[in-house]
Amino acid sequence: MLYPLKFTPILKERLWGGTKLKDRFNKPSESDITGESWELSGVPGDVSVVAEGPLANRNLNDLIEMYGADLLGQSVLDRFGKDFPILIKFIDAKQDLSIQLHPNDALAKERHNSFGKTEMWYVMDADPGAQLIVGFNRDVSKEEYQESLEKGTLLDLLNYEDVASGSTFFINTGKIHAIGAGVLLAEIQQTSDVTYRVYDFDRRDKEGNLRELHTELALDAMDFTKKDDFKVSYPTAKNETNTMVQCPYFNTNYLELDAEVTYGPAANFRIYMCVDGAATISNQEGVATLVKGETVLMPASSDFVKIETKGCKLLEVTV
């Protein structure tokens, strides 16, 4: 029964969102401000539901209850229990996102009974001149940072990065950051929805209200030092597994394929995000099609994973 599993996207309207998720990836949205498509989520209240096949309409938590280690892998079950450890998204930033950061595991557990939020970004497309904010442009003190918030000069302290298709960034907890306008990206992160927003350009929501800021919570969670630890360089050899990110929470590989490949069994589940082209992906229980902007979960019980394509780029995510 554990065939390649595709899930119904969970679409999120955001003040800064646009229409690229609908226009380019055919996400089922009628909104002009769809900012996020949650592709695979175990976040309470937003648990992914299987889109097709015999397990259609079952949610991810149901599958974990039913199949346990056959779905996740025994080491994942031992480490995380029945909590799915990864949240997979596509993000369309028509406008700049708020300046924000995420707490580490200890703070998130203490304050929110949640995982922390370590994440990575793979830029799929970027308008000319598009940028990301990642970290400070120099070491700052807590007092200097607070003064910049009061004076409205925070942007002068931040580090801006130009981006293009394929640019990849690793965002560890505590690092101040923001996705800039005109960026379409894939995001891989710990299962968490805890964000500390520190500056939002004084924007108002559709009711005319300023969005909540988390100024005090952010102070204890923030890393005020300048660190050049966020740009990810990775090989791009065709029809090979190219390592991008390895961290305690997830491992991500880049696959650029133009021929059939078959991978043997693995100890844990594998996730494939299609960031360009199209493919079919199968195991001993079934087959799924995968086009740009789609995601599939391959169960740990897969005896093999076969990918057939005339050309695609995939992100392979494991734990």
mmCIF file of C-alpha atoms in Angstrom:
data_model
loop_
_atom_site.group_PDB
_atom_site.id
_atom_site.type_symbol
_atom_site.label_atom_id
_atom_site.label_comp_id
_atom_site.label_asym_id
_atom_site.label_seq_id
_atom_site.Cartn_x
_atom_site.Cartn_y
_atom_site.Cartn_z
ATOM 1 C CA MET A 1 0.000 0.000 0.000
ATOM 2 C CA LEU A 2 2.883 2.405 0.537
ATOM 3 C CA TYR A 3 3.192 3.722 -3.000
ATOM 4 C CA PRO A 4 4.722 7.137 -3.902
ATOM 5 C CA LEU A 5 2.572 9.594 -1.947
ATOM 6 C CA LYS A 6 1.502 12.997 -3.224
ATOM 7 C CA PHE A 7 -0.437 15.334 -0.949
ATOM 8 C CA THR A 8 -2.978 18.091 -1.541
ATOM 9 C CA PRO A 9 -1.253 21.480 -1.244
ATOM 10 C CA ILE A 10 -2.192 23.592 1.774
ATOM 11 C CA LEU A 11 -2.299 27.141 0.409
ATOM 12 C CA LYS A 12 -1.636 30.144 2.612
ATOM 13 C CA GLU A 13 -2.670 33.695 1.841
ATOM 14 C CA ARG A 14 0.008 36.161 2.888
ATOM 15 C CA LEU A 15 0.092 39.948 2.785
ATOM 16 C CA TRP A 16 3.220 39.675 0.626
ATOM 17 C CA GLY A 17 2.029 36.811 -1.623
ATOM 18 C CA GLY A 18 1.263 36.773 -5.344
ATOM 19 C CA THR A 19 -0.021 34.532 -8.148
ATOM 20 C CA LYS A 20 3.070 32.578 -9.274
ATOM 21 C CA LEU A 21 2.103 29.446 -7.315
ATOM 22 C CA LYS A 22 -1.171 29.391 -9.259
ATOM 23 C CA ASP A 23 0.147 30.623 -12.603
ATOM 24 C CA ARG A 24 3.343 28.590 -12.796
ATOM 25 C CA PHE A 25 2.649 25.519 -10.652
ATOM 26 C CA ASN A 26 -1.128 25.208 -11.163
ATOM 27 C CA LYS A 27 -1.842 25.350 -7.443
ATOM 28 C CA PRO A 28 -5.621 25.454 -6.835
ATOM 29 C CA SER A 29 -5.851 29.070 -5.704
ATOM 30 C CA GLU A 30 -8.325 31.830 -6.529
ATOM 31 C CA SER A 31 -6.387 34.382 -4.491
ATOM 32 C CA ASP A 32 -4.014 37.071 -5.727
ATOM 33 C CA ILE A 33 -1.987 36.906 -2.493
ATOM 34 C CA THR A 34 -1.093 33.227 -2.162
ATOM 35 C CA GLY A 35 2.317 33.287 -0.512
ATOM 36 C CA GLU A 36 2.924 29.657 0.464
ATOM 37 C CA SER A 37 2.054 26.162 -0.695
ATOM 38 C CA TRP A 38 2.650 23.703 2.131
ATOM 39 C CA GLU A 39 3.466 20.515 0.271
ATOM 40 C CA LEU A 40 4.106 18.164 3.164
ATOM 41 C CA SER A 41 3.177 19.176 6.690
ATOM 42 C CA GLY A 42 2.620 17.645 10.084
ATOM 43 C CA VAL A 43 2.032 21.032 11.749
ATOM 44 C CA PRO A 44 -1.019 20.774 14.055
ATOM 45 C CA GLY A 45 -4.036 22.241 12.288
ATOM 46 C CA ASP A 46 -2.324 21.946 8.906
ATOM 47 C CA VAL A 47 -1.679 18.232 8.452
ATOM 48 C CA SER A 48 -1.240 17.140 4.825
ATOM 49 C CA VAL A 49 -3.832 14.867 3.188
ATOM 50 C CA VAL A 50 -3.029 12.256 0.528
ATOM 51 C CA ALA A 51 -4.211 13.471 -2.889
ATOM 52 C CA GLU A 52 -4.546 10.263 -4.897
ATOM 53 C CA GLY A 53 -4.528 6.475 -4.914
ATOM 54 C CA PRO A 54 -5.930 3.945 -2.394
ATOM 55 C CA LEU A 55 -4.846 6.118 0.560
ATOM 56 C CA ALA A 56 -6.504 9.294 -0.778
ATOM 57 C CA ASN A 57 -8.054 11.502 1.930
ATOM 58 C CA ARG A 58 -5.954 9.921 4.680
ATOM 59 C CA ASN A 59 -3.824 12.496 6.445
ATOM 60 C CA LEU A 60 -0.148 12.207 7.283
ATOM 61 C CA ASN A 61 -0.820 11.504 10.960
ATOM 62 C CA ASP A 62 -3.168 8.650 9.989
ATOM 63 C CA LEU A 63 -0.424 7.133 7.860
ATOM 64 C CA ILE A 64 2.114 7.375 10.675
ATOM 65 C CA GLU A 65 -0.340 5.603 13.009
ATOM 66 C CA MET A 66 -1.061 2.910 10.411
ATOM 67 C CA TYR A 67 2.407 2.256 9.068
ATOM 68 C CA GLY A 68 4.931 3.653 11.567
ATOM 69 C CA ALA A 69 8.458 2.627 10.675
ATOM 70 C CA ASP A 70 7.391 1.361 7.224
ATOM 71 C CA LEU A 71 6.544 4.943 6.348
ATOM 72 C CA LEU A 72 9.117 6.903 8.331
ATOM 73 C CA GLY A 73 11.969 4.530 9.078
ATOM 74 C CA GLN A 74 12.716 3.156 12.534
ATOM 75 C CA SER A 75 15.385 5.726 13.418
ATOM 76 C CA VAL A 76 13.000 8.588 12.562
ATOM 77 C CA LEU A 77 10.301 6.979 14.703
ATOM 78 C CA ASP A 78 12.768 6.514 17.568
ATOM 79 C CA ARG A 79 13.934 10.127 17.376
ATOM 80 C CA PHE A 80 10.728 12.034 16.677
ATOM 81 C CA GLY A 81 7.977 9.639 17.675
ATOM 82 C CA LYS A 82 4.841 10.236 15.638
ATOM 83 C CA ASP A 83 5.709 13.853 14.815
ATOM 84 C CA PHE A 84 6.684 14.258 11.164
ATOM 85 C CA PRO A 85 9.978 16.175 11.408
ATOM 86 C CA ILE A 86 10.058 18.129 8.114
ATOM 87 C CA LEU A 87 7.895 20.876 6.617
ATOM 88 C CA ILE A 88 8.133 21.338 2.842
ATOM 89 C CA LYS A 89 6.961 24.538 1.100
ATOM 90 C CA PHE A 90 7.024 26.558 -2.075
ATOM 91 C CA ILE A 91 7.020 30.320 -1.472
ATOM 92 C CA ASP A 92 6.087 33.200 -3.780
ATOM 93 C CA ALA A 93 7.175 36.615 -2.506
ATOM 94 C CA LYS A 94 5.524 39.319 -4.602
ATOM 95 C CA GLN A 95 6.529 41.785 -1.892
ATOM 96 C CA ASP A 96 9.294 41.703 0.703
ATOM 97 C CA LEU A 97 8.609 39.419 3.647
ATOM 98 C CA SER A 98 8.931 40.813 7.142
ATOM 99 C CA ILE A 99 12.358 40.907 8.784
ATOM 100 C CA GLN A 100 12.302 37.893 11.098
ATOM 101 C CA LEU A 101 14.139 35.066 12.813
ATOM 102 C CA HIS A 102 13.355 31.721 14.409
ATOM 103 C CA PRO A 103 14.192 30.346 17.876
ATOM 104 C CA ASN A 104 16.324 27.282 18.500
ATOM 105 C CA ASP A 105 14.947 23.987 19.792
ATOM 106 C CA ALA A 106 15.406 24.842 23.472
ATOM 107 C CA LEU A 107 13.632 28.216 23.303
ATOM 108 C CA ALA A 108 10.899 26.902 21.015
ATOM 109 C CA LYS A 109 10.223 23.986 23.354
ATOM 110 C CA GLU A 110 10.165 26.195 26.447
ATOM 111 C CA ARG A 111 7.996 28.956 24.973
ATOM 112 C CA HIS A 112 5.828 27.218 22.379
ATOM 113 C CA ASN A 113 6.146 23.445 22.946
ATOM 114 C CA SER A 114 7.483 23.282 19.393
ATOM 115 C CA PHE A 115 10.575 22.362 17.439
ATOM 116 C CA GLY A 116 12.901 25.191 16.507
ATOM 117 C CA LYS A 117 13.064 26.261 12.883
ATOM 118 C CA THR A 118 16.250 25.610 10.978
ATOM 119 C CA GLU A 119 15.565 26.003 7.259
ATOM 120 C CA MET A 120 17.057 26.179 3.783
ATOM 121 C CA TRP A 121 16.033 27.968 0.605
ATOM 122 C CA TYR A 122 16.516 26.927 -3.025
ATOM 123 C CA VAL A 123 15.707 29.793 -5.379
ATOM 124 C CA MET A 124 13.658 28.560 -8.338
ATOM 125 C CA ASP A 125 13.195 31.919 -10.019
ATOM 126 C CA ALA A 126 14.014 35.536 -9.260
ATOM 127 C CA ASP A 127 13.015 38.797 -10.905
ATOM 128 C CA PRO A 128 15.902 41.040 -12.039
ATOM 129 C CA GLY A 129 17.446 42.716 -9.007
ATOM 130 C CA ALA A 130 15.735 40.436 -6.487
ATOM 131 C CA GLN A 131 17.523 39.973 -3.176
ATOM 132 C CA LEU A 132 17.375 38.134 0.129
ATOM 133 C CA ILE A 133 18.302 39.469 3.551
ATOM 134 C CA VAL A 134 20.507 37.061 5.488
ATOM 135 C CA GLY A 135 22.207 38.140 8.708
ATOM 136 C CA PHE A 136 23.869 41.399 9.704
ATOM 137 C CA ASN A 137 26.471 43.204 7.595
ATOM 138 C CA ARG A 138 28.700 43.544 10.668
ATOM 139 C CA ASP A 139 28.698 42.560 14.323
ATOM 140 C CA VAL A 140 26.163 44.602 16.281
ATOM 141 C CA SER A 141 25.368 44.862 19.964
ATOM 142 C CA LYS A 142 21.940 44.212 21.407
ATOM 143 C CA GLU A 143 21.741 47.900 22.342
ATOM 144 C CA GLU A 144 22.676 49.035 18.837
ATOM 145 C CA TYR A 145 20.057 46.726 17.370
ATOM 146 C CA GLN A 146 17.367 48.061 19.726
ATOM 147 C CA GLU A 147 18.316 51.634 18.894
ATOM 148 C CA SER A 148 18.005 50.860 15.163
ATOM 149 C CA LEU A 149 14.449 49.587 15.714
ATOM 150 C CA GLU A 150 13.521 52.765 17.567
ATOM 151 C CA LYS A 151 15.035 55.030 14.898
ATOM 152 C CA GLY A 152 13.762 53.001 11.937
ATOM 153 C CA THR A 153 17.288 52.288 10.667
ATOM 154 C CA LEU A 154 17.370 48.481 11.026
ATOM 155 C CA LEU A 155 17.719 47.978 7.260
ATOM 156 C CA ASP A 156 21.100 49.732 7.361
ATOM 157 C CA LEU A 157 22.488 46.925 9.539
ATOM 158 C CA LEU A 158 21.356 44.019 7.358
ATOM 159 C CA ASN A 159 23.187 41.954 4.750
ATOM 160 C CA TYR A 160 21.656 41.809 1.264
ATOM 161 C CA GLU A 161 22.346 38.960 -1.168
ATOM 162 C CA ASP A 162 21.632 39.003 -4.908
ATOM 163 C CA VAL A 163 19.975 35.790 -6.088
ATOM 164 C CA ALA A 164 19.304 33.828 -9.256
ATOM 165 C CA SER A 165 17.803 30.457 -10.108
ATOM 166 C CA GLY A 166 19.731 27.780 -8.218
ATOM 167 C CA SER A 167 20.982 30.061 -5.429
ATOM 168 C CA THR A 168 20.794 28.160 -2.148
ATOM 169 C CA PHE A 169 20.936 29.404 1.434
ATOM 170 C CA PHE A 170 21.010 27.705 4.832
ATOM 171 C CA ILE A 171 19.283 29.660 7.599
ATOM 172 C CA ASN A 172 20.159 28.466 11.077
ATOM 173 C CA THR A 173 18.156 29.493 14.112
ATOM 174 C CA GLY A 174 18.768 32.973 15.463
ATOM 175 C CA LYS A 175 19.787 34.447 12.096
ATOM 176 C CA ILE A 176 17.823 37.521 11.067
ATOM 177 C CA HIS A 177 16.505 37.135 7.509
ATOM 178 C CA ALA A 178 13.838 37.924 4.929
ATOM 179 C CA ILE A 179 12.861 36.788 1.442
ATOM 180 C CA GLY A 180 12.826 39.731 -0.935
ATOM 181 C CA ALA A 181 10.217 40.726 -3.495
ATOM 182 C CA GLY A 182 10.303 38.806 -6.764
ATOM 183 C CA VAL A 183 11.711 35.554 -5.367
ATOM 184 C CA LEU A 184 10.081 32.146 -5.938
ATOM 185 C CA LEU A 185 11.697 29.413 -3.881
ATOM 186 C CA ALA A 186 11.515 25.955 -2.338
ATOM 187 C CA GLU A 187 11.866 25.848 1.442
ATOM 188 C CA ILE A 188 12.850 22.875 3.568
ATOM 189 C CA GLN A 189 12.609 23.284 7.329
ATOM 190 C CA GLN A 190 12.018 21.682 10.663
ATOM 191 C CA THR A 191 8.355 21.133 11.469
ATOM 192 C CA SER A 192 7.600 24.447 13.136
ATOM 193 C CA ASP A 193 5.550 27.543 12.463
ATOM 194 C CA VAL A 194 7.255 29.707 15.100
ATOM 195 C CA THR A 195 8.451 33.020 13.676
ATOM 196 C CA TYR A 196 9.583 36.153 15.484
ATOM 197 C CA ARG A 197 8.755 39.165 13.306
ATOM 198 C CA VAL A 198 10.857 42.224 14.181
ATOM 199 C CA TYR A 199 10.118 44.684 11.347
ATOM 200 C CA ASP A 200 7.348 44.741 8.742
ATOM 201 C CA PHE A 201 7.816 48.009 6.812
ATOM 202 C CA ASP A 202 4.801 49.444 8.675
ATOM 203 C CA ARG A 203 2.447 47.489 6.388
ATOM 204 C CA ARG A 204 -1.187 46.974 7.252
ATOM 205 C CA ASP A 205 -3.383 43.939 6.656
ATOM 206 C CA LYS A 206 -6.704 44.034 4.777
ATOM 207 C CA GLU A 207 -8.427 45.237 7.955
ATOM 208 C CA GLY A 208 -5.977 48.126 8.197
ATOM 209 C CA ASN A 209 -4.102 46.723 11.188
ATOM 210 C CA LEU A 210 -0.357 46.604 11.680
ATOM 211 C CA ARG A 211 0.882 43.037 12.002
ATOM 212 C CA GLU A 212 2.110 41.848 15.370
ATOM 213 C CA LEU A 213 5.813 42.220 16.122
ATOM 214 C CA HIS A 214 7.746 39.988 18.515
ATOM 215 C CA THR A 215 10.401 42.459 19.619
ATOM 216 C CA GLU A 216 11.060 41.138 23.126
ATOM 217 C CA LEU A 217 10.864 37.444 22.247
ATOM 218 C CA ALA A 218 13.388 37.989 19.462
ATOM 219 C CA LEU A 219 16.060 39.532 21.684
ATOM 220 C CA ASP A 220 16.984 36.299 23.467
ATOM 221 C CA ALA A 221 16.767 34.291 20.252
ATOM 222 C CA MET A 222 18.891 36.495 17.971
ATOM 223 C CA ASP A 223 22.497 36.042 16.893
ATOM 224 C CA PHE A 224 23.972 39.546 16.653
ATOM 225 C CA THR A 225 27.274 38.499 15.073
ATOM 226 C CA LYS A 226 28.085 38.666 11.363
ATOM 227 C CA LYS A 227 28.610 35.149 10.044
ATOM 228 C CA ASP A 228 29.277 34.075 6.476
ATOM 229 C CA ASP A 229 27.847 30.597 6.997
ATOM 230 C CA PHE A 230 24.710 30.746 4.892
ATOM 231 C CA LYS A 231 25.659 30.459 1.208
ATOM 232 C CA VAL A 232 25.485 26.871 -0.017
ATOM 233 C CA SER A 233 27.888 25.827 -2.763
ATOM 234 C CA TYR A 234 27.147 22.442 -4.278
ATOM 235 C CA PRO A 235 28.187 20.337 -7.288
ATOM 236 C CA THR A 236 25.753 19.908 -10.168
ATOM 237 C CA ALA A 237 26.964 16.714 -11.851
ATOM 238 C CA LYS A 238 24.232 15.200 -14.010
ATOM 239 C CA ASN A 239 22.650 11.875 -13.056
ATOM 240 C CA GLU A 240 24.507 11.843 -9.746
ATOM 241 C CA THR A 241 23.609 12.617 -6.140
ATOM 242 C CA ASN A 242 25.070 16.033 -5.282
ATOM 243 C CA THR A 243 25.219 16.991 -1.598
ATOM 244 C CA MET A 244 23.785 20.406 -0.789
ATOM 245 C CA VAL A 245 23.043 20.589 2.958
ATOM 246 C CA GLN A 246 23.723 18.201 5.825
ATOM 247 C CA CYS A 247 22.528 19.248 9.267
ATOM 248 C CA PRO A 248 21.061 17.520 12.344
ATOM 249 C CA TYR A 249 17.501 18.120 11.103
ATOM 250 C CA PHE A 250 17.580 17.252 7.405
ATOM 251 C CA ASN A 251 19.895 16.383 4.532
ATOM 252 C CA THR A 252 19.287 17.720 1.029
ATOM 253 C CA ASN A 253 20.768 16.553 -2.267
ATOM 254 C CA TYR A 254 20.547 18.061 -5.750
ATOM 255 C CA LEU A 255 19.660 15.736 -8.614
ATOM 256 C CA GLU A 256 19.814 16.928 -12.224
ATOM 257 C CA LEU A 257 18.655 14.000 -14.335
ATOM 258 C CA ASP A 258 18.221 13.339 -18.038
ATOM 259 C CA ALA A 259 18.171 9.549 -17.890
ATOM 260 C CA GLU A 260 16.554 6.787 -15.875
ATOM 261 C CA VAL A 261 18.104 6.207 -12.446
ATOM 262 C CA THR A 262 17.279 3.647 -9.770
ATOM 263 C CA TYR A 263 18.214 3.938 -6.111
ATOM 264 C CA GLY A 264 18.188 1.034 -3.692
ATOM 265 C CA PRO A 265 16.419 0.809 -0.340
ATOM 266 C CA ALA A 266 17.059 3.418 2.368
ATOM 267 C CA ALA A 267 16.625 3.352 6.118
ATOM 268 C CA ASN A 268 14.215 6.294 6.185
ATOM 269 C CA PHE A 269 11.676 8.110 4.029
ATOM 270 C CA ARG A 270 12.797 10.226 1.075
ATOM 271 C CA ILE A 271 11.107 13.397 -0.213
ATOM 272 C CA TYR A 272 11.512 14.625 -3.787
ATOM 273 C CA MET A 273 10.671 18.215 -4.742
ATOM 274 C CA CYS A 274 10.592 18.903 -8.477
ATOM 275 C CA VAL A 275 12.181 22.307 -9.081
ATOM 276 C CA ASP A 276 12.356 21.999 -12.874
ATOM 277 C CA GLY A 277 11.168 19.664 -15.631
ATOM 278 C CA ALA A 278 9.114 16.516 -15.067
ATOM 279 C CA ALA A 279 9.591 12.878 -14.109
ATOM 280 C CA THR A 280 7.812 9.704 -13.117
ATOM 281 C CA ILE A 281 8.864 8.134 -9.847
ATOM 282 C CA SER A 282 8.038 4.620 -8.700
ATOM 283 C CA ASN A 283 8.620 1.945 -6.104
ATOM 284 C CA GLN A 284 7.383 -1.648 -5.892
ATOM 285 C CA GLU A 285 3.862 -0.469 -4.969
ATOM 286 C CA GLY A 286 3.149 2.141 -7.634
ATOM 287 C CA VAL A 287 4.121 5.152 -9.690
ATOM 288 C CA ALA A 288 3.536 8.919 -9.523
ATOM 289 C CA THR A 289 4.094 11.739 -11.967
ATOM 290 C CA LEU A 290 6.056 14.744 -10.785
ATOM 291 C CA VAL A 291 6.191 18.130 -12.502
ATOM 292 C CA LYS A 292 7.783 21.429 -11.543
ATOM 293 C CA GLY A 293 6.268 22.652 -8.281
ATOM 294 C CA GLU A 294 5.200 19.200 -7.021
ATOM 295 C CA THR A 295 6.445 17.002 -4.183
ATOM 296 C CA VAL A 296 6.321 13.267 -3.463
ATOM 297 C CA LEU A 297 7.030 11.259 -0.315
ATOM 298 C CA MET A 298 8.729 7.897 -0.864
ATOM 299 C CA PRO A 299 8.117 5.586 2.116
ATOM 300 C CA ALA A 300 10.973 3.956 4.016
ATOM 301 C CA SER A 301 9.613 0.555 2.924
ATOM 302 C CA SER A 302 10.454 1.281 -0.733
ATOM 303 C CA ASP A 303 12.597 -1.578 -2.052
ATOM 304 C CA PHE A 304 13.801 0.832 -4.724
ATOM 305 C CA VAL A 305 13.122 4.300 -6.074
ATOM 306 C CA LYS A 306 13.132 4.550 -9.873
ATOM 307 C CA ILE A 307 13.050 7.944 -11.571
ATOM 308 C CA GLU A 308 12.371 8.187 -15.297
ATOM 309 C CA THR A 309 12.789 11.531 -17.033
ATOM 310 C CA LYS A 310 13.875 13.342 -20.174
ATOM 311 C CA GLY A 311 15.040 16.193 -18.001
ATOM 312 C CA CYS A 312 14.369 17.330 -14.438
ATOM 313 C CA LYS A 313 15.917 18.927 -11.386
ATOM 314 C CA LEU A 314 14.955 17.479 -8.004
ATOM 315 C CA LEU A 315 15.728 18.210 -4.389
ATOM 316 C CA GLU A 316 16.014 14.970 -2.416
ATOM 317 C CA VAL A 317 15.360 15.430 1.307
ATOM 318 C CA THR A 318 16.120 12.833 3.984
ATOM 319 C CA VAL A 319 16.517 12.771 7.761
#
